[in-house]
mmCIF file of C-alpha atoms in Angstrom:
data_model
loop_
_atom_site.group_PDB
_atom_site.id
_atom_site.type_symbol
_atom_site.label_atom_id
_atom_site.label_comp_id
_atom_site.label_asym_id
_atom_site.label_seq_id
_atom_site.Cartn_x
_atom_site.Cartn_y
_atom_site.Cartn_z
ATOM 1 C CA UNK A 69 0.208 0.038 -0.177
ATOM 2 C CA UNK A 70 1.814 3.446 -0.997
ATOM 3 C CA UNK A 71 2.579 6.080 1.684
ATOM 4 C CA UNK A 72 -0.420 8.311 2.729
ATOM 5 C CA UNK A 73 1.773 10.994 2.989
ATOM 6 C CA UNK A 74 3.602 10.321 -0.598
ATOM 7 C CA UNK A 75 -0.204 9.860 -2.428
ATOM 8 C CA UNK A 76 -1.170 13.077 -0.401
ATOM 9 C CA UNK A 77 1.538 15.471 -1.738
ATOM 10 C CA UNK A 78 1.503 14.227 -5.453
ATOM 11 C CA UNK A 79 -2.979 13.653 -5.828
ATOM 12 C CA UNK A 80 -3.590 16.299 -8.392
ATOM 13 C CA UNK A 81 -3.272 15.584 -11.741
ATOM 14 C CA UNK A 82 -3.773 18.756 -12.816
ATOM 15 C CA UNK A 83 -2.047 21.612 -11.597
ATOM 16 C CA UNK A 84 -2.898 24.503 -12.874
ATOM 17 C CA UNK A 85 0.513 25.061 -13.724
ATOM 18 C CA UNK A 86 0.249 25.015 -17.269
ATOM 19 C CA UNK A 87 3.215 23.097 -17.872
ATOM 20 C CA UNK A 88 2.515 20.398 -20.621
ATOM 21 C CA UNK A 89 3.234 16.577 -18.136
ATOM 22 C CA UNK A 90 2.416 12.868 -18.611
ATOM 23 C CA UNK A 91 0.636 13.115 -15.415
ATOM 24 C CA UNK A 92 -2.756 12.145 -16.678
ATOM 25 C CA UNK A 93 -1.223 8.512 -16.941
ATOM 26 C CA UNK A 94 -0.607 8.302 -13.172
ATOM 27 C CA UNK A 95 -4.894 8.577 -12.849
ATOM 28 C CA UNK A 96 -6.096 5.877 -10.818
ATOM 29 C CA UNK A 97 -8.439 3.276 -11.694
ATOM 30 C CA UNK A 98 -12.238 4.613 -11.806
ATOM 31 C CA UNK A 99 -14.492 3.509 -8.959
ATOM 32 C CA UNK A 100 -16.206 0.161 -9.768
ATOM 33 C CA UNK A 101 -19.533 1.600 -10.973
ATOM 34 C CA UNK A 102 -17.879 4.211 -12.967
ATOM 35 C CA UNK A 103 -15.899 1.479 -15.293
ATOM 36 C CA UNK A 104 -16.024 1.762 -18.754
ATOM 37 C CA UNK A 105 -14.576 -0.883 -21.392
ATOM 38 C CA UNK A 106 -15.237 -0.180 -25.506
ATOM 39 C CA UNK A 107 -12.908 -0.714 -27.660
ATOM 40 C CA UNK A 108 -10.866 -1.217 -29.446
ATOM 41 C CA UNK A 109 -8.458 1.419 -27.688
ATOM 42 C CA UNK A 110 -7.854 5.075 -29.307
ATOM 43 C CA UNK A 111 -4.396 7.272 -29.346
ATOM 44 C CA UNK A 112 -5.711 10.874 -28.665
ATOM 45 C CA UNK A 113 -5.219 12.086 -32.465
ATOM 46 C CA UNK A 114 -2.040 15.302 -31.815
ATOM 47 C CA UNK A 115 -2.151 18.681 -31.450
ATOM 48 C CA UNK A 116 -2.523 21.599 -28.739
ATOM 49 C CA UNK A 117 -6.302 22.294 -27.543
ATOM 50 C CA UNK A 118 -7.166 24.370 -29.993
ATOM 51 C CA UNK A 119 -6.979 27.661 -28.529
ATOM 52 C CA UNK A 120 -3.162 28.223 -27.075
ATOM 53 C CA UNK A 121 -3.904 32.075 -25.776
ATOM 54 C CA UNK A 122 -6.501 30.669 -23.648
ATOM 55 C CA UNK A 123 -4.476 27.879 -22.732
ATOM 56 C CA UNK A 124 -1.850 29.665 -21.293
ATOM 57 C CA UNK A 125 -3.420 32.658 -20.113
ATOM 58 C CA UNK A 126 -5.815 30.947 -17.773
ATOM 59 C CA UNK A 127 -5.252 31.049 -13.942
ATOM 60 C CA UNK A 128 -7.027 28.778 -12.226
ATOM 61 C CA UNK A 129 -8.043 28.903 -8.727
ATOM 62 C CA UNK A 130 -7.044 26.283 -6.123
ATOM 63 C CA UNK A 131 -10.957 25.431 -5.647
ATOM 64 C CA UNK A 132 -11.105 24.500 -9.536
ATOM 65 C CA UNK A 133 -7.848 22.780 -9.393
ATOM 66 C CA UNK A 134 -8.941 20.692 -6.601
ATOM 67 C CA UNK A 135 -12.671 20.025 -8.377
ATOM 68 C CA UNK A 136 -11.036 19.182 -11.651
ATOM 69 C CA UNK A 137 -9.104 16.637 -10.307
ATOM 70 C CA UNK A 138 -12.249 14.835 -8.975
ATOM 71 C CA UNK A 139 -13.784 14.943 -12.109
ATOM 72 C CA UNK A 140 -10.877 13.432 -13.174
ATOM 73 C CA UNK A 141 -11.348 10.797 -10.379
ATOM 74 C CA UNK A 142 -14.886 9.993 -9.965
ATOM 75 C CA UNK A 143 -14.587 9.844 -13.912
ATOM 76 C CA UNK A 144 -18.070 12.852 -13.905
ATOM 77 C CA UNK A 145 -19.103 15.674 -15.580
ATOM 78 C CA UNK A 146 -17.628 19.407 -14.491
ATOM 79 C CA UNK A 147 -20.254 21.887 -14.091
ATOM 80 C CA UNK A 148 -18.409 25.243 -13.831
ATOM 81 C CA UNK A 149 -20.636 28.009 -13.326
ATOM 82 C CA UNK A 150 -19.621 32.037 -12.327
ATOM 83 C CA UNK A 151 -20.422 35.320 -14.228
ATOM 84 C CA UNK A 152 -19.586 36.046 -17.772
ATOM 85 C CA UNK A 153 -15.745 36.269 -17.962
ATOM 86 C CA UNK A 154 -14.814 34.716 -15.412
ATOM 87 C CA UNK A 155 -13.113 31.703 -17.418
ATOM 88 C CA UNK A 156 -15.082 28.957 -17.541
ATOM 89 C CA UNK A 157 -14.797 28.051 -21.329
ATOM 90 C CA UNK A 158 -10.500 29.354 -20.827
ATOM 91 C CA UNK A 159 -10.803 26.460 -18.153
ATOM 92 C CA UNK A 160 -10.966 23.087 -19.840
ATOM 93 C CA UNK A 161 -8.471 24.715 -22.603
ATOM 94 C CA UNK A 162 -6.024 24.673 -19.931
ATOM 95 C CA UNK A 163 -6.723 20.810 -18.251
ATOM 96 C CA UNK A 164 -6.854 19.497 -21.925
ATOM 97 C CA UNK A 165 -3.249 21.758 -22.620
ATOM 98 C CA UNK A 166 -1.642 20.609 -19.527
ATOM 99 C CA UNK A 167 -2.526 17.584 -19.088
ATOM 100 C CA UNK A 168 -1.918 16.267 -23.211
ATOM 101 C CA UNK A 169 -5.099 15.962 -24.433
ATOM 102 C CA UNK A 170 -5.404 17.138 -27.758
ATOM 103 C CA UNK A 171 -7.813 19.458 -29.277
ATOM 104 C CA UNK A 172 -11.054 20.436 -26.936
ATOM 105 C CA UNK A 173 -14.627 19.030 -28.546
ATOM 106 C CA UNK A 174 -16.404 22.159 -28.408
ATOM 107 C CA UNK A 175 -20.405 21.954 -28.466
ATOM 108 C CA UNK A 176 -22.007 25.392 -27.982
ATOM 109 C CA UNK A 177 -25.175 24.550 -26.781
ATOM 110 C CA UNK A 178 -28.443 26.552 -27.567
ATOM 111 C CA UNK A 179 -32.650 26.516 -26.945
ATOM 112 C CA UNK A 180 -32.994 24.874 -30.180
ATOM 113 C CA UNK A 181 -29.661 22.075 -29.354
ATOM 114 C CA UNK A 182 -30.976 18.195 -28.744
ATOM 115 C CA UNK A 183 -28.956 15.434 -27.710
ATOM 116 C CA UNK A 184 -28.579 13.787 -31.692
ATOM 117 C CA UNK A 185 -26.798 16.663 -32.693
ATOM 118 C CA UNK A 186 -24.120 16.703 -30.061
ATOM 119 C CA UNK A 187 -23.552 12.559 -31.316
ATOM 120 C CA UNK A 188 -23.672 12.238 -34.671
ATOM 121 C CA UNK A 189 -25.547 13.668 -37.650
ATOM 122 C CA UNK A 190 -26.634 12.086 -40.498
ATOM 123 C CA UNK A 191 -27.086 13.466 -43.919
ATOM 124 C CA UNK A 192 -29.256 10.639 -45.981
ATOM 125 C CA UNK A 193 -30.397 12.318 -48.984
ATOM 126 C CA UNK A 194 -27.384 13.345 -50.561
ATOM 127 C CA UNK A 195 -26.344 9.356 -49.471
ATOM 128 C CA UNK A 196 -29.518 8.448 -51.555
ATOM 129 C CA UNK A 197 -28.271 11.201 -54.710
ATOM 130 C CA UNK A 198 -24.859 10.146 -54.248
ATOM 131 C CA UNK A 199 -26.543 6.058 -54.780
ATOM 132 C CA UNK A 200 -28.815 6.502 -57.669
ATOM 133 C CA UNK A 201 -25.877 8.704 -60.113
ATOM 134 C CA UNK A 202 -23.500 5.137 -58.869
ATOM 135 C CA UNK A 203 -26.667 2.894 -60.666
ATOM 136 C CA UNK A 204 -26.649 4.782 -63.513
ATOM 137 C CA UNK A 205 -22.574 4.629 -63.578
ATOM 138 C CA UNK A 206 -23.094 1.294 -63.026
ATOM 139 C CA UNK A 207 -25.656 -1.017 -64.454
ATOM 140 C CA UNK A 208 -24.299 -4.031 -62.091
ATOM 141 C CA UNK A 209 -26.255 -1.973 -59.481
ATOM 142 C CA UNK A 210 -23.045 -1.865 -57.179
ATOM 143 C CA UNK A 211 -22.399 1.459 -56.802
ATOM 144 C CA UNK A 212 -20.048 1.133 -53.984
ATOM 145 C CA UNK A 213 -22.063 3.116 -51.999
ATOM 146 C CA UNK A 214 -20.186 3.522 -48.252
ATOM 147 C CA UNK A 215 -22.516 5.323 -45.775
ATOM 148 C CA UNK A 216 -18.994 6.784 -43.995
ATOM 149 C CA UNK A 217 -18.671 9.059 -46.219
ATOM 150 C CA UNK A 218 -22.484 10.638 -44.622
ATOM 151 C CA UNK A 219 -22.482 10.573 -41.161
ATOM 152 C CA UNK A 220 -20.063 12.603 -38.699
ATOM 153 C CA UNK A 221 -19.970 11.949 -35.621
ATOM 154 C CA UNK A 222 -20.588 15.486 -33.226
ATOM 155 C CA UNK A 223 -18.561 16.675 -29.981
ATOM 156 C CA UNK A 224 -20.560 14.725 -27.836
ATOM 157 C CA UNK A 225 -20.196 11.175 -30.163
ATOM 158 C CA UNK A 226 -15.988 11.739 -30.786
ATOM 159 C CA UNK A 227 -15.713 12.098 -26.692
ATOM 160 C CA UNK A 228 -17.167 8.929 -26.310
ATOM 161 C CA UNK A 229 -15.084 6.974 -28.669
ATOM 162 C CA UNK A 230 -12.544 4.482 -26.981
ATOM 163 C CA UNK A 231 -9.697 7.241 -26.234
ATOM 164 C CA UNK A 232 -6.540 5.798 -23.962
ATOM 165 C CA UNK A 233 -6.615 9.103 -22.477
ATOM 166 C CA UNK A 234 -9.716 11.004 -21.800
ATOM 167 C CA UNK A 235 -10.783 13.754 -24.381
ATOM 168 C CA UNK A 236 -10.975 17.501 -23.076
ATOM 169 C CA UNK A 237 -15.281 17.916 -24.021
ATOM 170 C CA UNK A 238 -16.508 21.545 -23.467
ATOM 171 C CA UNK A 239 -20.336 21.418 -23.039
ATOM 172 C CA UNK A 240 -20.509 25.483 -23.500
ATOM 173 C CA UNK A 241 -23.792 27.613 -22.400
ATOM 174 C CA UNK A 242 -25.429 23.979 -21.077
ATOM 175 C CA UNK A 243 -28.069 26.970 -18.959
ATOM 176 C CA UNK A 244 -29.325 27.664 -22.905
ATOM 177 C CA UNK A 245 -30.909 24.061 -23.220
ATOM 178 C CA UNK A 246 -33.866 23.174 -23.730
ATOM 179 C CA UNK A 247 -35.296 22.019 -20.429
ATOM 180 C CA UNK A 248 -34.849 18.204 -22.041
ATOM 181 C CA UNK A 249 -31.525 18.058 -22.582
ATOM 182 C CA UNK A 250 -29.995 18.308 -18.898
ATOM 183 C CA UNK A 251 -31.401 14.779 -18.568
ATOM 184 C CA UNK A 252 -31.060 13.088 -22.125
ATOM 185 C CA UNK A 253 -26.866 13.336 -21.586
ATOM 186 C CA UNK A 254 -28.022 11.802 -17.722
ATOM 187 C CA UNK A 255 -28.193 8.911 -19.257
ATOM 188 C CA UNK A 256 -25.312 9.077 -21.695
ATOM 189 C CA UNK A 257 -23.061 9.904 -18.994
ATOM 190 C CA UNK A 258 -23.934 7.055 -16.844
ATOM 191 C CA UNK A 259 -23.844 4.141 -19.709
ATOM 192 C CA UNK A 260 -21.279 6.226 -21.601
ATOM 193 C CA UNK A 261 -21.918 4.630 -24.595
ATOM 194 C CA UNK A 262 -24.600 5.260 -27.529
ATOM 195 C CA UNK A 263 -26.191 3.327 -30.482
ATOM 196 C CA UNK A 264 -26.286 4.883 -34.404
ATOM 197 C CA UNK A 265 -29.275 3.585 -35.701
ATOM 198 C CA UNK A 266 -28.562 3.995 -39.321
ATOM 199 C CA UNK A 267 -24.948 1.369 -38.673
ATOM 200 C CA UNK A 268 -27.191 -1.036 -36.198
ATOM 201 C CA UNK A 269 -29.303 -1.464 -39.288
ATOM 202 C CA UNK A 270 -26.899 -2.858 -41.633
ATOM 203 C CA UNK A 271 -25.800 -5.955 -42.615
ATOM 204 C CA UNK A 272 -22.451 -5.223 -42.214
ATOM 205 C CA UNK A 273 -20.893 -5.058 -39.050
ATOM 206 C CA UNK A 274 -18.284 -2.569 -39.076
ATOM 207 C CA UNK A 275 -18.322 1.109 -40.495
ATOM 208 C CA UNK A 276 -15.665 3.946 -40.881
ATOM 209 C CA UNK A 277 -17.253 7.407 -39.844
ATOM 210 C CA UNK A 278 -16.295 11.413 -39.732
ATOM 211 C CA UNK A 279 -15.412 12.564 -36.436
ATOM 212 C CA UNK A 280 -15.858 15.840 -35.043
ATOM 213 C CA UNK A 281 -11.894 16.668 -35.247
ATOM 214 C CA UNK A 282 -12.338 18.200 -38.511
ATOM 215 C CA UNK A 283 -9.383 15.586 -39.732
ATOM 216 C CA UNK A 284 -9.124 13.144 -42.900
ATOM 217 C CA UNK A 285 -9.090 10.155 -40.041
ATOM 218 C CA UNK A 286 -11.467 8.166 -40.094
ATOM 219 C CA UNK A 287 -12.658 5.145 -36.939
ATOM 220 C CA UNK A 288 -14.649 1.865 -37.482
ATOM 221 C CA UNK A 289 -17.953 1.604 -35.223
ATOM 222 C CA UNK A 290 -18.490 -1.869 -34.428
ATOM 223 C CA UNK A 291 -22.161 -3.261 -34.859
ATOM 224 C CA UNK A 292 -23.516 0.615 -34.481
ATOM 225 C CA UNK A 293 -22.556 1.116 -30.763
ATOM 226 C CA UNK A 294 -19.768 3.753 -29.658
ATOM 227 C CA UNK A 295 -18.419 2.569 -26.044
ATOM 228 C CA UNK A 296 -15.673 4.720 -24.374
ATOM 229 C CA UNK A 297 -12.676 3.304 -22.654
ATOM 230 C CA UNK A 298 -11.587 6.774 -20.386
ATOM 231 C CA UNK A 299 -14.429 8.847 -19.545
ATOM 232 C CA UNK A 300 -14.394 12.398 -21.179
ATOM 233 C CA UNK A 301 -13.266 15.001 -19.010
ATOM 234 C CA UNK A 302 -17.013 16.457 -19.509
ATOM 235 C CA UNK A 303 -16.268 20.633 -19.090
ATOM 236 C CA UNK A 304 -19.969 22.155 -19.032
ATOM 237 C CA UNK A 305 -20.434 26.230 -18.512
ATOM 238 C CA UNK A 306 -23.625 28.330 -17.340
ATOM 239 C CA UNK A 307 -23.879 31.383 -16.426
ATOM 240 C CA UNK A 308 -26.457 30.793 -14.053
ATOM 241 C CA UNK A 309 -29.511 31.733 -15.579
ATOM 242 C CA UNK A 310 -31.061 28.773 -14.539
ATOM 243 C CA UNK A 311 -32.065 25.847 -12.327
ATOM 244 C CA UNK A 312 -31.047 22.468 -13.212
ATOM 245 C CA UNK A 313 -32.847 18.936 -12.056
ATOM 246 C CA UNK A 314 -31.824 17.606 -8.133
ATOM 247 C CA UNK A 315 -30.306 14.309 -10.449
ATOM 248 C CA UNK A 316 -28.498 15.980 -12.736
ATOM 249 C CA UNK A 317 -26.612 17.726 -10.217
ATOM 250 C CA UNK A 318 -25.657 14.853 -8.294
ATOM 251 C CA UNK A 319 -24.057 13.139 -10.973
ATOM 252 C CA UNK A 320 -22.430 16.359 -11.331
ATOM 253 C CA UNK A 321 -18.787 17.844 -9.880
ATOM 254 C CA UNK A 322 -19.751 21.459 -8.984
ATOM 255 C CA UNK A 323 -17.117 24.616 -9.111
ATOM 256 C CA UNK A 324 -18.083 27.931 -9.005
ATOM 257 C CA UNK A 325 -15.799 30.777 -10.209
ATOM 258 C CA UNK A 326 -15.433 33.394 -8.803
ATOM 259 C CA UNK A 327 -14.402 37.360 -10.058
ATOM 260 C CA UNK A 328 -10.786 38.420 -9.106
ATOM 261 C CA UNK A 329 -11.212 39.602 -4.792
ATOM 262 C CA UNK A 330 -8.631 42.665 -5.116
ATOM 263 C CA UNK A 331 -6.507 45.184 -7.541
ATOM 264 C CA UNK A 332 -4.078 42.746 -7.580
ATOM 265 C CA UNK A 333 -5.326 40.049 -9.027
ATOM 266 C CA UNK A 334 -7.021 42.011 -11.648
ATOM 267 C CA UNK A 335 -3.421 43.167 -12.619
ATOM 268 C CA UNK A 336 -2.390 39.101 -13.042
ATOM 269 C CA UNK A 337 -4.624 38.382 -14.913
ATOM 270 C CA UNK A 338 -3.665 41.636 -17.399
ATOM 271 C CA UNK A 339 -0.092 40.604 -17.048
ATOM 272 C CA UNK A 340 -0.728 36.797 -18.717
ATOM 273 C CA UNK A 341 -2.909 38.509 -21.367
ATOM 274 C CA UNK A 342 -1.410 41.526 -21.804
ATOM 275 C CA UNK A 343 2.568 42.082 -20.906
ATOM 276 C CA UNK A 344 3.725 41.806 -23.535
ATOM 277 C CA UNK A 345 1.781 43.981 -25.291
ATOM 278 C CA UNK A 346 1.427 46.878 -22.517
ATOM 279 C CA UNK A 347 4.445 46.236 -20.082
ATOM 280 C CA UNK A 348 7.657 49.123 -20.809
ATOM 281 C CA UNK A 349 11.469 48.147 -20.894
ATOM 282 C CA UNK A 350 11.136 47.402 -16.946
ATOM 283 C CA UNK A 351 8.714 44.920 -17.396
ATOM 284 C CA UNK A 352 6.347 47.160 -15.063
ATOM 285 C CA UNK A 353 2.719 48.184 -15.868
ATOM 286 C CA UNK A 354 2.157 51.829 -17.774
ATOM 287 C CA UNK A 355 1.033 54.538 -15.036
ATOM 288 C CA UNK A 356 -2.484 54.978 -17.248
ATOM 289 C CA UNK A 357 -3.272 50.532 -17.226
ATOM 290 C CA UNK A 358 -3.034 50.736 -13.906
ATOM 291 C CA UNK A 359 -5.519 53.760 -13.609
ATOM 292 C CA UNK A 360 -7.402 51.581 -16.372
ATOM 293 C CA UNK A 361 -7.175 48.213 -14.385
ATOM 294 C CA UNK A 362 -8.648 50.599 -10.789
ATOM 295 C CA UNK A 363 -11.307 52.706 -12.738
ATOM 296 C CA UNK A 364 -12.864 48.454 -13.589
ATOM 297 C CA UNK A 365 -12.291 47.491 -10.044
ATOM 298 C CA UNK A 366 -14.151 50.552 -8.371
ATOM 299 C CA UNK A 367 -17.382 50.599 -11.562
ATOM 300 C CA UNK A 368 -17.814 46.859 -10.161
ATOM 301 C CA UNK A 369 -19.667 48.305 -7.459
ATOM 302 C CA UNK A 370 -22.093 49.824 -10.005
ATOM 303 C CA UNK A 371 -23.282 46.939 -11.979
ATOM 304 C CA UNK A 372 -22.051 43.639 -14.284
ATOM 305 C CA UNK A 373 -18.125 43.678 -15.611
ATOM 306 C CA UNK A 374 -16.728 40.394 -17.660
ATOM 307 C CA UNK A 375 -12.936 40.771 -17.493
ATOM 308 C CA UNK A 376 -12.535 40.591 -21.013
ATOM 309 C CA UNK A 377 -14.147 43.877 -21.242
ATOM 310 C CA UNK A 378 -10.858 45.161 -18.847
ATOM 311 C CA UNK A 379 -8.583 42.797 -21.316
ATOM 312 C CA UNK A 380 -10.496 45.017 -24.113
ATOM 313 C CA UNK A 381 -10.602 48.275 -22.988
ATOM 314 C CA UNK A 382 -6.554 48.409 -22.027
ATOM 315 C CA UNK A 383 -5.636 46.569 -25.396
ATOM 316 C CA UNK A 384 -7.277 49.842 -27.060
ATOM 317 C CA UNK A 385 -6.356 52.353 -24.436
ATOM 318 C CA UNK A 386 -2.678 51.381 -24.565
ATOM 319 C CA UNK A 387 -2.874 52.468 -28.188
ATOM 320 C CA UNK A 388 -4.965 55.026 -28.025
ATOM 321 C CA UNK A 389 -2.656 56.906 -25.198
ATOM 322 C CA UNK A 390 -0.288 57.674 -28.467
ATOM 323 C CA UNK A 391 -2.715 60.672 -30.115
ATOM 324 C CA UNK A 392 -5.250 61.282 -27.518
ATOM 325 C CA UNK A 393 -5.656 63.557 -24.840
ATOM 326 C CA UNK A 394 -5.626 61.142 -21.213
ATOM 327 C CA UNK A 395 -9.181 62.253 -20.680
ATOM 328 C CA UNK A 396 -10.184 60.616 -24.248
ATOM 329 C CA UNK A 397 -8.513 57.651 -23.146
ATOM 330 C CA UNK A 398 -10.370 57.429 -20.141
ATOM 331 C CA UNK A 399 -13.565 58.106 -21.322
ATOM 332 C CA UNK A 400 -12.460 55.710 -24.336
ATOM 333 C CA UNK A 401 -12.312 52.956 -21.636
ATOM 334 C CA UNK A 402 -15.867 53.600 -20.118
ATOM 335 C CA UNK A 403 -16.815 53.527 -23.574
ATOM 336 C CA UNK A 404 -15.296 49.360 -24.062
ATOM 337 C CA UNK A 405 -16.440 48.257 -20.824
ATOM 338 C CA UNK A 406 -20.419 49.617 -20.471
ATOM 339 C CA UNK A 407 -22.264 47.145 -17.920
ATOM 340 C CA UNK A 408 -23.614 43.782 -18.881
ATOM 341 C CA UNK A 409 -26.635 44.460 -16.689
ATOM 342 C CA UNK A 410 -29.766 46.653 -16.846
ATOM 343 C CA UNK A 411 -29.728 46.772 -12.958
ATOM 344 C CA UNK A 412 -26.080 48.582 -12.804
ATOM 345 C CA UNK A 413 -26.019 52.128 -10.728
ATOM 346 C CA UNK A 414 -24.642 55.004 -11.715
ATOM 347 C CA UNK A 415 -22.562 55.215 -8.236
ATOM 348 C CA UNK A 416 -19.489 54.891 -10.076
ATOM 349 C CA UNK A 417 -18.550 58.550 -10.153
ATOM 350 C CA UNK A 418 -19.702 60.349 -13.191
#
């Protein structure tokens, strides 16, 4: 049995260091009730997270690091809530980057999205037209039809392929979904598998289909069923615009991302994103940049603001300051940082 003190010191797979490593290989076997045995195993496609800037500039909180590791250990989805601009989506890219899990599979959610949209898309009309053309060109009646040309797995469907390492799936703004989608997802998350009806009905036992990775490589599906091997790290973001069913929440690991609590934290975020652009020769932030950070921090008490508004304002004002007077630059900063909530009050000194 491993030494308890040693295990406690390195139990974290995701550390938030932003330095890529192979720590995912230290992930222990899943709980018995979360074991999946899909196959044959697939290797993670090569490549980065898909958003290198977000991956290396994101600064995770201690709470976020703990909950990401909990989701990895328990093979459960991670529900990330927080105000706009707190880095909910960036967390997915940061984890994929550090753990070498390949490109994040991005599934943006709207009220019209259904479970089927995330699993796969099938184009029967184009297949029918192609088959008719083939029959006319080949009197033998063998048009060489390949169903894999007309079927592509969606982000969720791709994430549930039997990869040796977990893929990262970003289900963006789950709170905007139709009321039934969270419950529909429960079945998929519990089973770790799904059926492709169009393949299950075929006499041929296998088919090679396209994936959501936008590559030319195809994967083989046997007997019309996809079963995962390493349960994906599912990062579901929510702006808190709705409540979710208790059954759904019970099966998720949750984390609430907070707004930076001090000017120092905001300054660190600015340095991560814009340091090379705005820092002087001594590595110091110009007085104008510090003024905008202070201004942003003060104005937050008057209404909802997002961190990316601060970054936009600093980038614009940094360039405008070369030719505009200070009062005009401050006005520009306020214009680029409008309140996002109609409940904002004018308590910001204007």
